[in-house]
Structure formats: structure tokens, C-alpha cells
């Protein structure tokens, strides 16, 4: 059942997950015929045909990379140093927007799929090496893939266990079950109507019957399967067809098993060979299926957090979350949610977008949306509101900050920063205790919705966002800036006073004492007394321009500091 085959680009990408991160996309697949460092190539680089089928490892420093990509235009793929994505423009990341200047003059160029092209050569796939792997380890890994591909069984790309079971069944003529380590059925595929009684019970109940497990344990068959790294076979009996089993392992850990039950006319040798090959294809699929432990949410949150924080080495997190480098992303920021609401939010957003990653980060709920096609944040906002208003439970109210839509994974941190600012601005505007609170109710706030779901974008709140950015910048500039407001806050806490709130309302009313008194529900004389007390404590008068500016800025910074979630740095 095995046949000679060559390593293909699709398989190289699949089997290098976590080691190499694709930075752009290719429309087709092609054979990989050579893997070498750029310095070891002895071909004419001016003729793209000389690099046909070649994977080139470019050891040039990332900062000097852009000027060198054109030298290897005919290669099938280029492996570049960690951090290279920060030095590549959109032309390199989105090959459809770039064209080689001299391509039209060379009719002999070829496309990435290896087929003849009239005038153009598709740019090579660019793969970024993760920082945890050396150049030598990368070369060894790629050459081992090429050597292993020379006699590999040609498996179609499958991404779920049911499809894998069907492929194995079609290839062997056997009935297949894929089980976890506890003998629970994860997937099955049957050929024909005739099933033995044990198999019927296994499929109907979703697990091997307890009495059957005890029988297999006592006979030594299951212990042999657990201990073996190869196919274990059990001969047919009068009531039981022949069975072949292979354990699926990753780093010594048994992930599960593949069971094949087959009639007498099926060759056990063929089943044995195919199960060996199938086990290699099954391990990555099994890992994705089984690794949903209690630690999974934390691991995924850490991976998303590293992307949002702008990690230099994107490959590990992107691989774990199955996120392509070139994609259509929008970040969302929300406040803490009940667990059931969070689960519903994830479910309904996944129905509306190509993919959704959600995690609790720094006191907020962070959501990364991936769209199937290019869009902008306004379209995303409308789709979110339309989806969630129809699906969220009655009484649930969601406030969502929507960041800018971006088209590269390394631009996601900017989208997240914007989403956080938008959310924080909305939260401040709706909070009566905030310096940014606006009277008149939520319906008067910029971009606010009277329905249960309110999602805003930066364009809805430009002045509010600038205010928050100024507050953050001033916080880092000099701790003395917030000192006057902190003095008032300490006094209020000790004496149950309202000097901070008084000063906020006074500035909100642009120094209109009558309106400020009305909003504070105090007599005008009481307001004057409070303003005099503020001057006594801080040495700053709200009546003098320079003092007033310091007091206003001080309140802005204090309000920002009080509202920032614990553990948040943005």
C-alpha cells in the first residue's frame, strides 16, 4: 500500500507546526526537491528555474531581509530568522499584491504550484523560524521530513478523527474505531452491514464494554497494546473477527489506540502496514482532540496573552491557537463575565465568524475574532450586535470595545490596545463615580445602543480615547502629576468627604457654580466652602488657569488609575 512520494509544501507546513510559522499564503502545493542554506546554493539566482522546488534557509539578519527576498524568487519556500515579520511589508506578507518587476520579460517562469505560467512567478512561501529552534535543528528537521517522505503512504490531509477513521477503513477493508486511553470511542468507520456483537456494543455505548476490557486485560492483550510501539494482532475466533491494534504515542505518552476488525479475506500484513502509517497521521489530530484538560484554558489564555502583548516569537502561540500569520483579525475587550455568559458569547461569536479565541486577561475578557474575508471594524461591530442581540439571554447586558481590523497577526496588539481603550472609555462614561460620567443616561453616550448589546469603535469616542491616552502617558511621566487629586482622595476617605467629586463636577460644568451646585445637590455656599477647602489642601486654586489645568489633569490620571483592572498594564 506504500508508494514512493516526495515531500510536498503542504506536508512540510503541517509537520513543522510550532517550528516554522508561515508568514504568507500560497494558492497551490508543490514538491520540495532540495533544502539548503542560502550560502550553499550554487545556482544562477537570476533564473527562477534554477531554484524550482528549493527550500532556502536565509540566515541573514532580520533587519536586512527585505532586500534579499527578491534573490530567491524562484524558490518554493524561504525560511527566515525569528522576528523577520517585523521587517517585512505587506507586499511580502500578501503575495497577491506584489509582482516581480522583471517577470513579464521572462516567459519561462513558473508558478508556485509547479505549472507553467505565461508571465509571472508566484512569490515563495515565507516561513519564520521560532526562536527556540536553532538553524542546525531546523535543517535537520526539514531533511528528515524529506527523507521520511520518500516511502511514506500518501495520506490525504484530514483534520478530524472521523475523517481519519474513514480513510483507514477505505484503505484496509477493515472496520475501524479510534479510542482514547480509557477505551472510549472517539470515532469509528464501518465497512458493510455485518458487525460482530462486541463491535455493536462498543459503538452503541461509546466505549468497550467493561466485561470485554476485563477479558482483554486478563488475556494480556491490552497490556501488550500499552507496552508496544508497533501493531499488536489478535487472531480470529469462532465468534470474533481478527483484530489489529496500534497505540498512538507522543513523547512516550499513550494518547489512544486505533482498532481494526476485519474478515478472513483481508490481508493482515496490509492492515499492519497501513496502521503504522495511520498512527503517524493520527497523532497531531489526536493531540488536538484530547488536549482539552482543565489546564487547556490557562494555556490558551497564555498563548493569546503573548500575542496581544506583542511577543517577538509568534510561532508557538500561533500554532497552539491555529492562527495563520496572514489573516483578518479584530480584537474585542469586555469586562468580567459570568461563566455561563462567557460560554454563550464564545458559542455565538464562533457561529458568526471564521474563528474565535477567548480568554480572561488582566481583569478583562479578551476576544480575538478571525474573519473569513477582509472587513473593517465597523462591519465587525454591526455583525457582533446583530448576532448577540438575537441570541443572548434576556437581561444580559454586554459592553464591548472593538479594536481596529488588521490583516497580520503581528498587528493584533495594536487592535487589542485600541479595543481596551474603547471599552475603558465606555465604562467611564456610564459610571456615575467616574470623572468622565455624562448625565442624561446611556442613550446619550457616543455610539451607545438602547438594546442589551453595545459595541463601540474608536471612531465613536475619539476625544475620550485621547483623554485616556494622555492619562496613561502622564502617569508614566511624573508621579507628582496625580498628587493633588490623591491628596483630596485621602481626605475624602478619612472624612467621608466629596472633594474629588465636587472638583469633577465643577470642571464638568465649566466653572458654572449654579449648575455644579444643582448637580451636587448642595447650596452654592457649600460649594464655595468645598472649593476653598480644596485650595487649602492642595495649594491650587480652581480659579487660576495654571492651577486649574494641573487639577484637571490630576483628576484625569487618578480616575484612570482607579479604574484600571488589577494586573493590567495598558
C-alpha angles and dihedrals in degrees: 000000000000120000134182113269139167128236108264129206092244092055092045089056093046096048094044096057109142092020103060125028116204108228096188138020136252126208097215146020128253140177121269109222103165138025119192147138117266092244092055096054114110099183132113101262092194088071111063090203090070090065096044110142093004127137108205123201106210111200094183115127111270093243091060096043104096094065092051100051092082091060091068100040094133095055121106093225140001122211111208136187125275113278094025092126090072090061099045122091127217092269090067094041095046105041093183088070095051131070130182109251095224097040094100091058094055113068092180097070121119135216126242091260091060096248123126117270126197100224115347142061117211112237115256123260110263115218121188117214115230116242092239094066126067126224090251092052090048093052091047091049093050094046091049088053090052093048093045091050094061094082102017124133109252104245122184114237108266127176103187135053096239092059090046092052090051092052092050092048092050091048097048106029087233133119110250136207125180112203138183122238090273091057094252114148113247097172140352141187125195129200113205132352099274110096125169116240095252092053091049091054092046093053096041095049095035093236142059107273114260093239090053092050090051090050093050091046093051093048091052094240098118094044088052091052092050092049098043129087091196139055115299116205134203119196122234121265131195092275102022128063122224116281134200121192134185127187120229112225138184119185090342094308117122108231098179143295142268115221124196121192115188142169125247095267092064115091110239090208091060091048090049094053094046094047090054091054093041091054090062092051092044099055099075091043091048092049091055091048099047103035095088096110126145086269093056095082090052093047092049091046090053091049093049090044092055091052093048090048091055101251114199092221107056099167101086095047094040091051094047092051095038092236120154117223093231106052144113110271138175125180123216129197124203136167123253113301134198111261094248092050091048091052091050091048091053092047097050096042090052088055091054101041137044092249139350131200116191130182141152109252129173096341094314138088108247120201126187113197123198116199124204092228139021114288140152133243093258092058090045091051092052092048092049093051093044092049100043098041089060097044113031117096121264112275096023112127122194127190111194131186110208118205128208117288111247134184103213130060092230089059093057093091089064090051091050093049090052092047091053092050091049092049093047091049091051092047092051094048092052097044114091089205093057126098087228096054115134120207119227100065134273093294089071095054118105111271093357120152125213089217129084095270124059120181121174135185131209092264089063094059110027098147094044092052092050089051092054092047090051090050091052092047093049092047089060094040102063131345089215090072093075095039099100094051091046090053089055092045091053090049091049092050093050097044103027087245134157103216094126092050091045092055092046093053092044090056093042089058091047092243095310100150095192094052092042091052091050093051092046092045092231136119118265089246090056090052091052090049091052093049090050090050090051090054091049093053100041104027088232126113121214086214096063117078099226093042091047091053092052092047093050093048090046091055091048092054094044092051090050092050093049094050099045111108118245110270094018119131098181 
